[in-house]
Amino acid sequence: MNNISRVAILGFALSASSLYPAQSTPPAAPSKPAPKRSQGVLDYALGKINPDNKDYGNSAADARSELVGYTIQNIYFWSNVLSLSLLAATSTALVLILRAQDKREIIAANLISQLWNGRVIDRREIVRRTGMYNTLVETKNAALNQTPSPNREQPSESQAAEQPSQKQTGKKTRVPSEAAAPKSPASHTEQVETGIAPSGELQQKTTLLQGQNQALRNSERNLRERLNQVSQDLEQERRRNQTLKGA
């Protein structure tokens, strides 16, 4: 009986001790969410621009390192740069040479056209003046045939044989309009002195022809001066092109 009571008292004490700490612990308060920090305008804008919080500085550094590795530290890059530089230099030189050739061709064409035009004009003037000279010669020969000398004595038999040759020395011959130019004033004066003195109209025509011949000589001299000037310009252009090629 005593043992049973002891066991009962021990069990009650253990149960009471187990219940006491459970009642002593206060109930836990319900957890509340932490208050959020207010965001500013700058934080909001940065959040919209970079929502994933990506480090663009490291990305740029990685891209730069890759670019340097593919270009500056790559020998194929420098070989390509050298090849393209040589191609560009060759193309530029070819363009300059073509431009110089075009200029040379233009200058040569202008020179040839000026010479041809001068030759055509001179030939036309020569033909015209040759026709005028031949007309003057025919007029003078007709005057010599129609006006015999009144003071001339009757020729003897020996002089009769020489008379045709003397008449021929007093006459002038025509100049072919396509083959030869008018004779010089000196030869014309000699032929006039051997025959009968020309009339005033013939002297005026002779003076006019001499003045035209002088003008033709002046035009020819001017044309030669222009030719020399164009030749000098062409030589200067050729030297300038050689200098550009050497550079």
Coordinates of N, CA and C in Angstrom, one line a residue, residues 10 46 66 108 110 131 135 145 199-200 237:
L10 N 5.0 10.1 -7.1 CA 6.1 10.4 -8.1 C 5.5 10.7 -9.5
L46 N 16.5 54.0 -62.4 CA 17.6 52.9 -62.6 C 17.0 51.5 -62.6
E66 N 38.0 41.4 -75.9 CA 37.8 40.5 -77.1 C 38.1 41.2 -78.4
A108 N 46.6 68.0 -126.2 CA 47.0 67.6 -127.5 C 45.9 67.8 -128.6
N110 N 43.4 70.0 -128.4 CA 43.3 71.5 -128.6 C 44.4 72.0 -129.5
G131 N 44.8 83.5 -156.6 CA 43.9 83.8 -157.6 C 44.0 85.3 -158.0
T135 N 45.2 86.9 -161.5 CA 44.4 87.8 -162.3 C 45.2 89.1 -162.6
N145 N 50.7 93.0 -174.3 CA 50.4 92.6 -175.6 C 49.7 93.7 -176.4
S199 N 50.5 100.5 -164.7 CA 49.7 101.7 -164.5 C 49.5 101.9 -163.0
G200 N 48.8 103.1 -162.6 CA 48.5 103.4 -161.2 C 47.7 102.3 -160.5
E237 N 53.0 70.6 -117.9 CA 52.1 69.6 -117.4 C 52.7 68.2 -117.4

